Coordinates of N, CA and C in Angstrom, one line a residue:
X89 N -45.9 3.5 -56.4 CA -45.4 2.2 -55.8 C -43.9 2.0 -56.0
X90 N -43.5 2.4 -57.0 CA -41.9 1.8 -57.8 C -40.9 3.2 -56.8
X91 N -41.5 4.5 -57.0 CA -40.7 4.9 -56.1 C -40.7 4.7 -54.1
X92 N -41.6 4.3 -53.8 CA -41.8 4.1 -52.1 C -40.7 2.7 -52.1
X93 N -41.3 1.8 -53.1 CA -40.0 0.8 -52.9 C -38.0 0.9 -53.1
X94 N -38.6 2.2 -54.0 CA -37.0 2.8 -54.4 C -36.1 3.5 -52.7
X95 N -37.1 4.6 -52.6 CA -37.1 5.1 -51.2 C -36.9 3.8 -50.4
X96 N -37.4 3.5 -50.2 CA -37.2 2.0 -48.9 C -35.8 1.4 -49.2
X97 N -35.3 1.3 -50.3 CA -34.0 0.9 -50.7 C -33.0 1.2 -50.4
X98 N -33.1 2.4 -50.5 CA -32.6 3.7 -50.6 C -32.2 3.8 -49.1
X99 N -33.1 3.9 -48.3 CA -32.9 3.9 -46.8 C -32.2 2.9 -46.3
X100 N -32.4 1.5 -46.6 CA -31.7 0.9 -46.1 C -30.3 0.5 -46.4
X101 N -30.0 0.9 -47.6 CA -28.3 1.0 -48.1 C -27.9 2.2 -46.9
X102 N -28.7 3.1 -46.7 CA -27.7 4.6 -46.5 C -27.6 3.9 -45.0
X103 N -28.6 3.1 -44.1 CA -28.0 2.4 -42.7 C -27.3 1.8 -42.8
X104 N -26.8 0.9 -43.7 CA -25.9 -0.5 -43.9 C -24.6 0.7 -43.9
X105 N -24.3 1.3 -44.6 CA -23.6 2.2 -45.2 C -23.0 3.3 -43.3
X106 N -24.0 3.6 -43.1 CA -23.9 4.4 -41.3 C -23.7 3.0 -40.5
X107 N -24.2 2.2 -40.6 CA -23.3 1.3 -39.8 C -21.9 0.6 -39.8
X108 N -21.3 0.7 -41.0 CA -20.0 0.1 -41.2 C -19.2 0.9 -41.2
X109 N -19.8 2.4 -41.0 CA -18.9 3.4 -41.3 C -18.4 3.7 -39.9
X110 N -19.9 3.6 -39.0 CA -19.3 3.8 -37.2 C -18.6 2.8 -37.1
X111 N -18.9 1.6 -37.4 CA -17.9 0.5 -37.1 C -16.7 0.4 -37.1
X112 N -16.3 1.0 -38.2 CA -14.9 0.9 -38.7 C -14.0 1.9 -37.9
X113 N -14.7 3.1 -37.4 CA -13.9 4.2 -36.8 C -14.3 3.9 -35.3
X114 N -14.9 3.0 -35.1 CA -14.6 2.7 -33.8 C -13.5 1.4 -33.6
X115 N -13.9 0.9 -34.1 CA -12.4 -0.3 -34.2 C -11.2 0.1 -34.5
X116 N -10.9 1.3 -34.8 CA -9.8 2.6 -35.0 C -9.3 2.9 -33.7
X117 N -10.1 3.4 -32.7 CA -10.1 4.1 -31.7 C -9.0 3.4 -30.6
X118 N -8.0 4.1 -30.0 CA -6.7 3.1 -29.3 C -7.3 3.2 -28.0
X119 N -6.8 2.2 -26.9 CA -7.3 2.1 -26.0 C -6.8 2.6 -25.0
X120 N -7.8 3.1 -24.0 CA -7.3 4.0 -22.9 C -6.2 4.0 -22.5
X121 N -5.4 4.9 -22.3 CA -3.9 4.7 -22.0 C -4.2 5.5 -20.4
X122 N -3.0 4.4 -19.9 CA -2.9 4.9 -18.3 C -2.0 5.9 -17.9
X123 N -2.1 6.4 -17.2 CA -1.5 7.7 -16.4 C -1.8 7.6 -14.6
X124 N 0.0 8.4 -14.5 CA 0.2 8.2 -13.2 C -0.5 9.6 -12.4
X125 N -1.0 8.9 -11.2 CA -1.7 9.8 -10.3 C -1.0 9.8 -9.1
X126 N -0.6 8.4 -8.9 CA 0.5 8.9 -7.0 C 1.5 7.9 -7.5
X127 N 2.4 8.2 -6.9 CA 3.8 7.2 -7.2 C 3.8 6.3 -6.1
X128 N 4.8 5.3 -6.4 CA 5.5 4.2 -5.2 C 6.6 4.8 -4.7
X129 N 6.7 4.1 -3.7 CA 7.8 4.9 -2.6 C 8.8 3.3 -2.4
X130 N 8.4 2.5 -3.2 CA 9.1 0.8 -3.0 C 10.4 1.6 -4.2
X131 N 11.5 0.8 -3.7 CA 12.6 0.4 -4.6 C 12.1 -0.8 -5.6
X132 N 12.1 -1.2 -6.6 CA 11.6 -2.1 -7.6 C 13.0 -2.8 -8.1
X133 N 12.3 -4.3 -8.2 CA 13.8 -4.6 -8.8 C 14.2 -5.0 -10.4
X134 N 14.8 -4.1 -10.5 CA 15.6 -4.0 -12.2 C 15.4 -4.7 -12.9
X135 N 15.7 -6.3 -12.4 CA 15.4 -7.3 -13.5 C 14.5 -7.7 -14.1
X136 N 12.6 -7.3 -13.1 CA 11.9 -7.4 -13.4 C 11.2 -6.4 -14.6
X137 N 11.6 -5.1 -14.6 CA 11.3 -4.1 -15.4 C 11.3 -4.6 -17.0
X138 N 10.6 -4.7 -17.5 CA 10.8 -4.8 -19.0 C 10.3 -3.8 -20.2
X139 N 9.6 -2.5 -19.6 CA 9.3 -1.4 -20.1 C 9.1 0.0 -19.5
X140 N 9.4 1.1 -20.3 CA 8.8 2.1 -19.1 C 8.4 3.3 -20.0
X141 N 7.6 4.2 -19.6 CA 7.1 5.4 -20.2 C 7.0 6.8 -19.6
X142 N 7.7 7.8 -19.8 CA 7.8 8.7 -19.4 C 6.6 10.1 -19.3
X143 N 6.1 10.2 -18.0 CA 5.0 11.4 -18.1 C 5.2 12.3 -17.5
X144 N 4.7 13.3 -18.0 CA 4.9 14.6 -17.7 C 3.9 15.4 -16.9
X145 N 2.3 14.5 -17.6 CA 1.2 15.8 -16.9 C 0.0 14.3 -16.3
X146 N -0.2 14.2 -15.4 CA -1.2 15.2 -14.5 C -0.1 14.9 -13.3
X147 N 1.4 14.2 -13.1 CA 2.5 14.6 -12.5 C 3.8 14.2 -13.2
X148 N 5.0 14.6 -12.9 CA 6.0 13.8 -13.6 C 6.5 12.6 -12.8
X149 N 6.7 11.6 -14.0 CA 6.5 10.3 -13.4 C 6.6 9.3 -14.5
X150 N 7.5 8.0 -13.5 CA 7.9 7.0 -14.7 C 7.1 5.8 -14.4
X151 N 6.9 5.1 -15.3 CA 5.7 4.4 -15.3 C 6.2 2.9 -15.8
X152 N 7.1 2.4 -14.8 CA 7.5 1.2 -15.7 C 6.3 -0.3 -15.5
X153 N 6.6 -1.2 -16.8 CA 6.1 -2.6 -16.6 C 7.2 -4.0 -16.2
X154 N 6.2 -4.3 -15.5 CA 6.7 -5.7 -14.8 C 6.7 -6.7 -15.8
X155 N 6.9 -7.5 -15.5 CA 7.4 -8.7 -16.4 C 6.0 -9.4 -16.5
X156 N 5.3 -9.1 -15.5 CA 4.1 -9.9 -15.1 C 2.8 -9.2 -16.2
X157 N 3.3 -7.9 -16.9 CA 2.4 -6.7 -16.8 C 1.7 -5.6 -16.3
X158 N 2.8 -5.7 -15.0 CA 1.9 -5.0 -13.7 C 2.9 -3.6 -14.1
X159 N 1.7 -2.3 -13.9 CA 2.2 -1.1 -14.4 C 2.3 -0.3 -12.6
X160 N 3.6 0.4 -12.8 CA 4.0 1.2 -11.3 C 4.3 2.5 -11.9
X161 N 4.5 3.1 -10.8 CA 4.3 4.3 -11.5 C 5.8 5.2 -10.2
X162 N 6.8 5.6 -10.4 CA 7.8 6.1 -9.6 C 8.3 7.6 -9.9
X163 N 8.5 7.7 -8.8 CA 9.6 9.4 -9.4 C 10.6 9.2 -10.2
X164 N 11.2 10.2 -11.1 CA 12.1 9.9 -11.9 C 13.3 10.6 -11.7
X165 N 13.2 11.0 -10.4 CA 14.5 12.1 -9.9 C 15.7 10.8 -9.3
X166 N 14.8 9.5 -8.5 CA 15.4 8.9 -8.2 C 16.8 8.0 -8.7
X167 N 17.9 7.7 -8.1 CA 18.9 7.1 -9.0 C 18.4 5.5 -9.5
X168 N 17.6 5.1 -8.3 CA 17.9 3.7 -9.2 C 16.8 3.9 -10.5
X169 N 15.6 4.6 -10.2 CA 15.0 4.8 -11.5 C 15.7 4.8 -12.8
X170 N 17.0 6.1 -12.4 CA 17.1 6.6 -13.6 C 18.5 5.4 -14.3
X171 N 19.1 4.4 -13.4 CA 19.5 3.2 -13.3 C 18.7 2.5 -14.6
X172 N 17.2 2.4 -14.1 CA 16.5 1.3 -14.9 C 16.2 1.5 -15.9
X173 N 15.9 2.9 -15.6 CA 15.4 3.1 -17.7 C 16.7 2.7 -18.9
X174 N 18.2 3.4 -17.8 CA 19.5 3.1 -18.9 C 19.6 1.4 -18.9
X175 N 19.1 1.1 -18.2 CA 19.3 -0.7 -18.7 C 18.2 -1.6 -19.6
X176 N 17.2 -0.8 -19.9 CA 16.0 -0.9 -20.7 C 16.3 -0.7 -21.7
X177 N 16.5 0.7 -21.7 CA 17.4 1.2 -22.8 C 18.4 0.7 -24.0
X178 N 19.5 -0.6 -22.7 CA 20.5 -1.0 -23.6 C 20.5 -1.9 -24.1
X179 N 18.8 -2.8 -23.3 CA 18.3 -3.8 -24.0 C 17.6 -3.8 -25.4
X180 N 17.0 -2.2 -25.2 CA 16.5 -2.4 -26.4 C 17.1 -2.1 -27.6
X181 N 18.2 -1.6 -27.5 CA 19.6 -1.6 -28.6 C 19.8 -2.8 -28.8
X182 N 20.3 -3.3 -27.3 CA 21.1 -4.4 -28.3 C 19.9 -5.4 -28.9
X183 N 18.7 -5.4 -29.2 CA 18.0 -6.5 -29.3 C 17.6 -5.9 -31.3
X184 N 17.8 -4.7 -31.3 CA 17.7 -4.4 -32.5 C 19.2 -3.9 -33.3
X185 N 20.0 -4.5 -32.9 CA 21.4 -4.6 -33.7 C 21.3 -6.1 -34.4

């Protein structure tokens, strides 16, 4: 009897134990990150840009955010693109000087 209840114990620490353990390393896990599949063919305007991220694979392509959140996704051959990123850029200097 003293061991079946040890066993039973036993089991239920080692689930308490598998449960906090999935837990933890799923609350770890970062969240889906987006990637560009077709670009915009719109000129966007600069002032609104407040971030951008540069990709390489599944095309090359710049991925800026809107002020609002809203994620675009553009060629990065273009001038005013490459316009936007250097004014992102100088923002984010000067905001960490």
């Amino acid at each position: 009897m003293k061991l079946h209840t040890t066993a039973i114990l036993l089991l239920f620490w080692l689930g308490i134990f598998t449960v906090h353990t999935v837990k933890g390393n799923t609350s770890g896990v970062s969240m889906r990150k987006f990637r560009c599949v077709n670009l915009s063919t719109k000129q966007l305007n600069i002032q609104n840009l407040i971030n951008y991220e540069r990709q390489r694979v599944p095309i090359d392509a710049v991925m800026f955010t809107t002020a609002r959140g809203i994620r675009i996704c553009v060629n990065p051959d273009q001038k005013w693109v490459q316009t936007a990123m250097k004014r992102i850029d100088a923002r984010r200097a000067a905001k960490h000087k």
